[in-house]
Amino acid sequence: MIDEHTTAQARAHRLLFLRNLSGLSRDKLQSRYRIARGTLQNWESARCALTTKGAKLVIRAYQAEGIYCSFDWLMFGIGPSPKYEHNRDSVK
């Protein structure tokens, strides 16, 4: 039986959710974090499967944008959904 949360298509949907949450285009992600636009497109369309290395790269990029996402959520759909924390460091 295939787990619907771990398929490449499910990961692609979670990646797209993250990018929509960030409000960034693929071009912006490429210029800011050196993640190739074509690679993002392939991951978000499930043309190519997101790897562990790719997931860690994406998570670091979104964390820099104030979006906190766990590896388990991105890869397996386990745990809480990502949260956007605007001005996280300015909270006293």
GROMACS .gro file of N, CA, C and O in nm:
model
  368
    1MET      N    1   0.084  -0.118   0.000
    1MET     CA    2   0.000   0.000   0.000
    1MET      C    3   0.089   0.126   0.000
    1MET      O    4   0.183   0.135   0.077
    2ILE      N    5   0.057   0.223  -0.084
    2ILE     CA    6   0.134   0.346  -0.094
    2ILE      C    7   0.078   0.447   0.005
    2ILE      O    8  -0.042   0.472   0.009
    3ASP      N    9   0.168   0.506   0.084
    3ASP     CA   10   0.129   0.610   0.179
    3ASP      C   11   0.113   0.741   0.102
    3ASP      O   12   0.209   0.793   0.047
    4GLU      N   13  -0.007   0.795   0.101
    4GLU     CA   14  -0.036   0.915   0.021
    4GLU      C   15   0.042   1.037   0.067
    4GLU      O   16   0.058   1.131  -0.007
    5HIS      N   17   0.094   1.038   0.190
    5HIS     CA   18   0.168   1.153   0.240
    5HIS      C   19   0.314   1.153   0.196
    5HIS      O   20   0.379   1.256   0.201
    6THR      N   21   0.368   1.040   0.158
    6THR     CA   22   0.510   1.032   0.123
    6THR      C   23   0.536   1.027  -0.027
    6THR      O   24   0.650   1.020  -0.068
    7THR      N   25   0.433   1.030  -0.107
    7THR     CA   26   0.454   1.026  -0.250
    7THR      C   27   0.518   1.156  -0.300
    7THR      O   28   0.509   1.260  -0.235
    8ALA      N   29   0.581   1.149  -0.415
    8ALA     CA   30   0.643   1.268  -0.474
    8ALA      C   31   0.538   1.376  -0.497
    8ALA      O   32   0.566   1.495  -0.478
    9GLN      N   33   0.417   1.338  -0.535
    9GLN     CA   34   0.311   1.436  -0.559
    9GLN      C   35   0.271   1.506  -0.430
    9GLN      O   36   0.249   1.628  -0.429
   10ALA      N   37   0.263   1.434  -0.320
   10ALA     CA   38   0.229   1.495  -0.191
   10ALA      C   39   0.339   1.591  -0.147
   10ALA      O   40   0.311   1.701  -0.098
   11ARG      N   41   0.463   1.552  -0.167
   11ARG     CA   42   0.574   1.643  -0.133
   11ARG      C   43   0.570   1.767  -0.221
   11ARG      O   44   0.596   1.878  -0.174
   12ALA      N   45   0.536   1.749  -0.347
   12ALA     CA   46   0.526   1.863  -0.439
   12ALA      C   47   0.420   1.961  -0.390
   12ALA      O   48   0.442   2.083  -0.392
   13HIS      N   49   0.307   1.912  -0.343
   13HIS     CA   50   0.201   1.998  -0.290
   13HIS      C   51   0.249   2.074  -0.166
   13HIS      O   52   0.218   2.193  -0.150
   14ARG      N   53   0.325   2.006  -0.080
   14ARG     CA   54   0.376   2.072   0.040
   14ARG      C   55   0.479   2.179   0.002
   14ARG      O   56   0.481   2.287   0.062
   15LEU      N   57   0.562   2.153  -0.096
   15LEU     CA   58   0.658   2.253  -0.143
   15LEU      C   59   0.588   2.376  -0.199
   15LEU      O   60   0.626   2.490  -0.171
   16LEU      N   61   0.486   2.353  -0.277
   16LEU     CA   62   0.410   2.464  -0.334
   16LEU      C   63   0.340   2.544  -0.225
   16LEU      O   64   0.336   2.667  -0.229
   17PHE      N   65   0.289   2.475  -0.124
   17PHE     CA   66   0.230   2.542  -0.009
   17PHE      C   67   0.331   2.635   0.057
   17PHE      O   68   0.301   2.751   0.089
   18LEU      N   69   0.453   2.587   0.077
   18LEU     CA   70   0.558   2.669   0.138
   18LEU      C   71   0.589   2.793   0.054
   18LEU      O   72   0.601   2.903   0.107
   19ARG      N   73   0.602   2.774  -0.076
   19ARG     CA   74   0.635   2.888  -0.161
   19ARG      C   75   0.521   2.988  -0.162
   19ARG      O   76   0.544   3.109  -0.157
   20ASN      N   77   0.397   2.941  -0.166
   20ASN     CA   78   0.283   3.032  -0.160
   20ASN      C   79   0.279   3.107  -0.027
   20ASN      O   80   0.249   3.226  -0.024
   21LEU      N   81   0.312   3.040   0.082
   21LEU     CA   82   0.317   3.103   0.213
   21LEU      C   83   0.423   3.213   0.215
   21LEU      O   84   0.402   3.319   0.274
   22SER      N   85   0.533   3.189   0.149
   22SER     CA   86   0.643   3.288   0.147
   22SER      C   87   0.613   3.406   0.056
   22SER      O   88   0.667   3.515   0.076
   23GLY      N   89   0.532   3.384  -0.046
   23GLY     CA   90   0.504   3.490  -0.143
   23GLY      C   91   0.618   3.512  -0.242
   23GLY      O   92   0.618   3.609  -0.316
   24LEU      N   93   0.715   3.420  -0.243
   24LEU     CA   94   0.830   3.434  -0.332
   24LEU      C   95   0.811   3.358  -0.462
   24LEU      O   96   0.752   3.250  -0.463
   25SER      N   97   0.862   3.415  -0.568
   25SER     CA   98   0.862   3.345  -0.696
   25SER      C   99   0.980   3.248  -0.701
   25SER      O  100   1.073   3.257  -0.618
   26ARG      N  101   0.978   3.162  -0.797
   26ARG     CA  102   1.093   3.073  -0.816
   26ARG      C  103   1.218   3.153  -0.848
   26ARG      O  104   1.328   3.119  -0.803
   27ASP      N  105   1.201   3.260  -0.925
   27ASP     CA  106   1.316   3.344  -0.959
   27ASP      C  107   1.378   3.408  -0.835
   27ASP      O  108   1.500   3.416  -0.822
   28LYS      N  109   1.293   3.454  -0.742
   28LYS     CA  110   1.343   3.514  -0.616
   28LYS      C  111   1.417   3.409  -0.533
   28LYS      O  112   1.522   3.438  -0.476
   29LEU      N  113   1.361   3.290  -0.524
   29LEU     CA  114   1.428   3.184  -0.449
   29LEU      C  115   1.563   3.151  -0.512
   29LEU      O  116   1.661   3.128  -0.442
   30GLN      N  117   1.568   3.152  -0.643
   30GLN     CA  118   1.694   3.125  -0.712
   30GLN      C  119   1.797   3.233  -0.681
   30GLN      O  120   1.911   3.203  -0.648
   31SER      N  121   1.758   3.358  -0.692
   31SER     CA  122   1.854   3.466  -0.670
   31SER      C  123   1.897   3.479  -0.525
   31SER      O  124   2.012   3.508  -0.497
   32ARG      N  125   1.806   3.455  -0.431
   32ARG     CA  126   1.840   3.468  -0.289
   32ARG      C  127   1.914   3.348  -0.232
   32ARG      O  128   2.001   3.362  -0.147
   33TYR      N  129   1.876   3.227  -0.276
   33TYR     CA  130   1.926   3.106  -0.210
   33TYR      C  131   1.996   3.008  -0.303
   33TYR      O  132   2.031   2.898  -0.262
   34ARG      N  133   2.012   3.048  -0.428
   34ARG     CA  134   2.085   2.966  -0.526
   34ARG      C  135   2.024   2.827  -0.545
   34ARG      O  136   2.095   2.728  -0.561
   35ILE      N  137   1.893   2.822  -0.540
   35ILE     CA  138   1.821   2.698  -0.574
   35ILE      C  139   1.770   2.720  -0.715
   35ILE      O  140   1.690   2.810  -0.740
   36ALA      N  141   1.817   2.641  -0.808
   36ALA     CA  142   1.783   2.661  -0.949
   36ALA      C  143   1.632   2.661  -0.971
   36ALA      O  144   1.560   2.577  -0.917
   37ARG      N  145   1.587   2.757  -1.051
   37ARG     CA  146   1.445   2.770  -1.082
   37ARG      C  147   1.388   2.640  -1.139
   37ARG      O  148   1.280   2.595  -1.101
   38GLY      N  149   1.462   2.580  -1.230
   38GLY     CA  150   1.418   2.454  -1.291
   38GLY      C  151   1.408   2.340  -1.191
   38GLY      O  152   1.318   2.257  -1.198
   39THR      N  153   1.499   2.339  -1.095
   39THR     CA  154   1.495   2.237  -0.990
   39THR      C  155   1.370   2.254  -0.906
   39THR      O  156   1.299   2.156  -0.878
   40LEU      N  157   1.341   2.378  -0.866
   40LEU     CA  158   1.218   2.403  -0.790
   40LEU      C  159   1.095   2.361  -0.868
   40LEU      O  160   1.005   2.298  -0.814
   41GLN      N  161   1.093   2.395  -0.996
   41GLN     CA  162   0.979   2.358  -1.080
   41GLN      C  163   0.964   2.207  -1.088
   41GLN      O  164   0.853   2.155  -1.078
   42ASN      N  165   1.074   2.136  -1.104
   42ASN     CA  166   1.069   1.989  -1.109
   42ASN      C  167   1.019   1.930  -0.977
   42ASN      O  168   0.940   1.836  -0.977
   43TRP      N  169   1.064   1.985  -0.865
   43TRP     CA  170   1.019   1.935  -0.734
   43TRP      C  171   0.872   1.967  -0.713
   43TRP      O  172   0.797   1.882  -0.664
   44GLU      N  173   0.830   2.089  -0.749
   44GLU     CA  174   0.692   2.130  -0.725
   44GLU      C  175   0.592   2.063  -0.819
   44GLU      O  176   0.472   2.060  -0.789
   45SER      N  177   0.639   2.010  -0.928
   45SER     CA  178   0.550   1.939  -1.021
   45SER      C  179   0.562   1.787  -1.005
   45SER      O  180   0.493   1.713  -1.074
   46ALA      N  181   0.650   1.745  -0.915
   46ALA     CA  182   0.677   1.602  -0.890
   46ALA      C  183   0.741   1.534  -1.010
   46ALA      O  184   0.740   1.412  -1.020
   47ARG      N  185   0.797   1.614  -1.100
   47ARG     CA  186   0.870   1.556  -1.213
   47ARG      C  187   0.995   1.484  -1.163
   47ARG      O  188   1.032   1.379  -1.214
   48CYS      N  189   1.058   1.544  -1.063
   48CYS     CA  190   1.172   1.483  -0.994
   48CYS      C  191   1.139   1.480  -0.846
   48CYS      O  192   1.082   1.576  -0.793
   49ALA      N  193   1.176   1.373  -0.779
   49ALA     CA  194   1.147   1.360  -0.637
   49ALA      C  195   1.239   1.448  -0.554
   49ALA      O  196   1.358   1.461  -0.583
   50LEU      N  197   1.183   1.509  -0.452
   50LEU     CA  198   1.259   1.587  -0.357
   50LEU      C  199   1.345   1.492  -0.273
   50LEU      O  200   1.294   1.396  -0.216
   51THR      N  201   1.475   1.520  -0.267
   51THR     CA  202   1.568   1.437  -0.190
   51THR      C  203   1.586   1.496  -0.050
   51THR      O  204   1.545   1.609  -0.023
   52THR      N  205   1.651   1.421   0.036
   52THR     CA  206   1.683   1.469   0.170
   52THR      C  207   1.768   1.595   0.162
   52THR      O  208   1.742   1.694   0.231
   53LYS      N  209   1.869   1.593   0.076
   53LYS     CA  210   1.956   1.710   0.059
   53LYS      C  211   1.875   1.831   0.011
   53LYS      O  212   1.892   1.942   0.063
   54GLY      N  213   1.788   1.811  -0.084
   54GLY     CA  214   1.704   1.919  -0.136
   54GLY      C  215   1.609   1.972  -0.031
   54GLY      O  216   1.589   2.093  -0.019
   55ALA      N  217   1.551   1.883   0.048
   55ALA     CA  218   1.458   1.924   0.153
   55ALA      C  219   1.529   2.011   0.256
   55ALA      O  220   1.476   2.114   0.298
   56LYS      N  221   1.649   1.974   0.295
   56LYS     CA  222   1.723   2.054   0.394
   56LYS      C  223   1.759   2.191   0.338
   56LYS      O  224   1.753   2.291   0.409
   57LEU      N  225   1.791   2.197   0.210
   57LEU     CA  226   1.820   2.324   0.145
   57LEU      C  227   1.697   2.414   0.143
   57LEU      O  228   1.704   2.533   0.176
   58VAL      N  229   1.584   2.359   0.107
   58VAL     CA  230   1.458   2.433   0.102
   58VAL      C  231   1.419   2.481   0.242
   58VAL      O  232   1.380   2.598   0.260
   59ILE      N  233   1.431   2.396   0.340
   59ILE     CA  234   1.395   2.433   0.478
   59ILE      C  235   1.481   2.549   0.526
   59ILE      O  236   1.429   2.645   0.586
   60ARG      N  237   1.611   2.546   0.499
   60ARG     CA  238   1.700   2.657   0.538
   60ARG      C  239   1.659   2.787   0.470
   60ARG      O  240   1.657   2.894   0.532
   61ALA      N  241   1.625   2.780   0.343
   61ALA     CA  242   1.584   2.900   0.269
   61ALA      C  243   1.458   2.959   0.328
   61ALA      O  244   1.450   3.080   0.352
   62TYR      N  245   1.358   2.877   0.354
   62TYR     CA  246   1.234   2.929   0.409
   62TYR      C  247   1.250   2.977   0.553
   62TYR      O  248   1.186   3.073   0.594
   63GLN      N  249   1.337   2.914   0.629
   63GLN     CA  250   1.364   2.963   0.764
   63GLN      C  251   1.422   3.104   0.759
   63GLN      O  252   1.388   3.188   0.841
   64ALA      N  253   1.508   3.130   0.660
   64ALA     CA  254   1.565   3.263   0.643
   64ALA      C  255   1.456   3.366   0.610
   64ALA      O  256   1.473   3.485   0.636
   65GLU      N  257   1.344   3.319   0.556
   65GLU     CA  258   1.231   3.406   0.523
   65GLU      C  259   1.129   3.413   0.638
   65GLU      O  260   1.026   3.477   0.625
   66GLY      N  261   1.158   3.346   0.749
   66GLY     CA  262   1.068   3.350   0.864
   66GLY      C  263   0.962   3.242   0.865
   66GLY      O  264   0.865   3.250   0.940
   67ILE      N  265   0.978   3.140   0.781
   67ILE     CA  266   0.883   3.030   0.776
   67ILE      C  267   0.948   2.907   0.837
   67ILE      O  268   1.053   2.863   0.791
   68TYR      N  269   0.884   2.855   0.939
   68TYR     CA  270   0.942   2.743   1.012
   68TYR      C  271   0.866   2.615   0.980
   68TYR      O  272   0.746   2.606   1.000
   69CYS      N  273   0.941   2.520   0.927
   69CYS     CA  274   0.887   2.395   0.874
   69CYS      C  275   0.979   2.282   0.917
   69CYS      O  276   1.101   2.295   0.910
   70SER      N  277   0.922   2.171   0.958
   70SER     CA  278   1.005   2.057   0.997
   70SER      C  279   1.034   1.969   0.875
   70SER      O  280   0.956   1.965   0.779
   71PHE      N  281   1.143   1.898   0.885
   71PHE     CA  282   1.180   1.801   0.782
   71PHE      C  283   1.071   1.694   0.770
   71PHE      O  284   1.031   1.657   0.659
   72ASP      N  285   1.021   1.648   0.884
   72ASP     CA  286   0.919   1.543   0.881
   72ASP      C  287   0.791   1.589   0.812
   72ASP      O  288   0.728   1.513   0.740
   73TRP      N  289   0.752   1.715   0.832
   73TRP     CA  290   0.632   1.765   0.764
   73TRP      C  291   0.655   1.771   0.614
   73TRP      O  292   0.572   1.726   0.535
   74LEU      N  293   0.769   1.827   0.574
   74LEU     CA  294   0.796   1.842   0.432
   74LEU      C  295   0.806   1.708   0.361
   74LEU      O  296   0.746   1.687   0.256
   75MET      N  297   0.877   1.616   0.418
   75MET     CA  298   0.900   1.488   0.350
   75MET      C  299   0.787   1.387   0.369
   75MET      O  300   0.759   1.308   0.279
   76PHE      N  301   0.721   1.389   0.485
   76PHE     CA  302   0.626   1.283   0.517
   76PHE      C  303   0.486   1.331   0.557
   76PHE      O  304   0.398   1.249   0.582
   77GLY      N  305   0.467   1.463   0.568
   77GLY     CA  306   0.337   1.516   0.608
   77GLY      C  307   0.305   1.491   0.755
   77GLY      O  308   0.190   1.491   0.795
   78ILE      N  309   0.410   1.473   0.837
   78ILE     CA  310   0.394   1.444   0.979
   78ILE      C  311   0.421   1.570   1.060
   78ILE      O  312   0.521   1.638   1.039
   79GLY      N  313   0.332   1.598   1.154
   79GLY     CA  314   0.353   1.711   1.244
   79GLY      C  315   0.278   1.835   1.200
   79GLY      O  316   0.201   1.833   1.104
   80PRO      N  317   0.302   1.944   1.273
   80PRO     CA  318   0.228   2.068   1.244
   80PRO      C  319   0.268   2.130   1.111
   80PRO      O  320   0.382   2.115   1.065
   81SER      N  321   0.174   2.200   1.053
   81SER     CA  322   0.201   2.273   0.928
   81SER      C  323   0.298   2.387   0.955
   81SER      O  324   0.308   2.435   1.067
   82PRO      N  325   0.368   2.432   0.852
   82PRO     CA  326   0.463   2.542   0.868
   82PRO      C  327   0.394   2.669   0.916
   82PRO      O  328   0.275   2.691   0.891
   83LYS      N  329   0.470   2.750   0.987
   83LYS     CA  330   0.420   2.876   1.040
   83LYS      C  331   0.511   2.989   0.994
   83LYS      O  332   0.632   2.975   0.989
   84TYR      N  333   0.448   3.101   0.961
   84TYR     CA  334   0.521   3.222   0.926
   84TYR      C  335   0.532   3.306   1.052
   84TYR      O  336   0.430   3.337   1.114
   85GLU      N  337   0.653   3.338   1.092
   85GLU     CA  338   0.676   3.418   1.212
   85GLU      C  339   0.742   3.548   1.172
   85GLU      O  340   0.864   3.557   1.165
   86HIS      N  341   0.662   3.651   1.149
   86HIS     CA  342   0.712   3.782   1.112
   86HIS      C  343   0.775   3.850   1.234
   86HIS      O  344   0.717   3.848   1.342
   87ASN      N  345   0.892   3.907   1.216
   87ASN     CA  346   0.965   3.977   1.323
   87ASN      C  347   0.981   3.891   1.447
   87ASN      O  348   0.966   3.937   1.559
   88ARG      N  349   1.016   3.767   1.427
   88ARG     CA  350   1.032   3.672   1.535
   88ARG      C  351   1.132   3.720   1.640
   88ARG      O  352   1.113   3.705   1.759
   89ASP      N  353   1.244   3.782   1.595
   89ASP     CA  354   1.349   3.825   1.687
   89ASP      C  355   1.311   3.951   1.766
   89ASP      O  356   1.372   3.981   1.866
   90SER      N  357   1.211   4.026   1.719
   90SER     CA  358   1.175   4.150   1.787
   90SER      C  359   1.073   4.129   1.898
   90SER      O  360   1.040   4.222   1.969
   91VAL      N  361   1.024   4.007   1.915
   91VAL     CA  362   0.927   3.978   2.021
   91VAL      C  363   0.999   3.976   2.155
   91VAL      O  364   1.101   3.912   2.170
   92LYS      N  365   0.943   4.049   2.252
   92LYS     CA  366   1.009   4.057   2.385
   92LYS      C  367   0.935   3.975   2.486
   92LYS      O  368   0.820   3.953   2.482
   0.00000   0.00000   0.00000
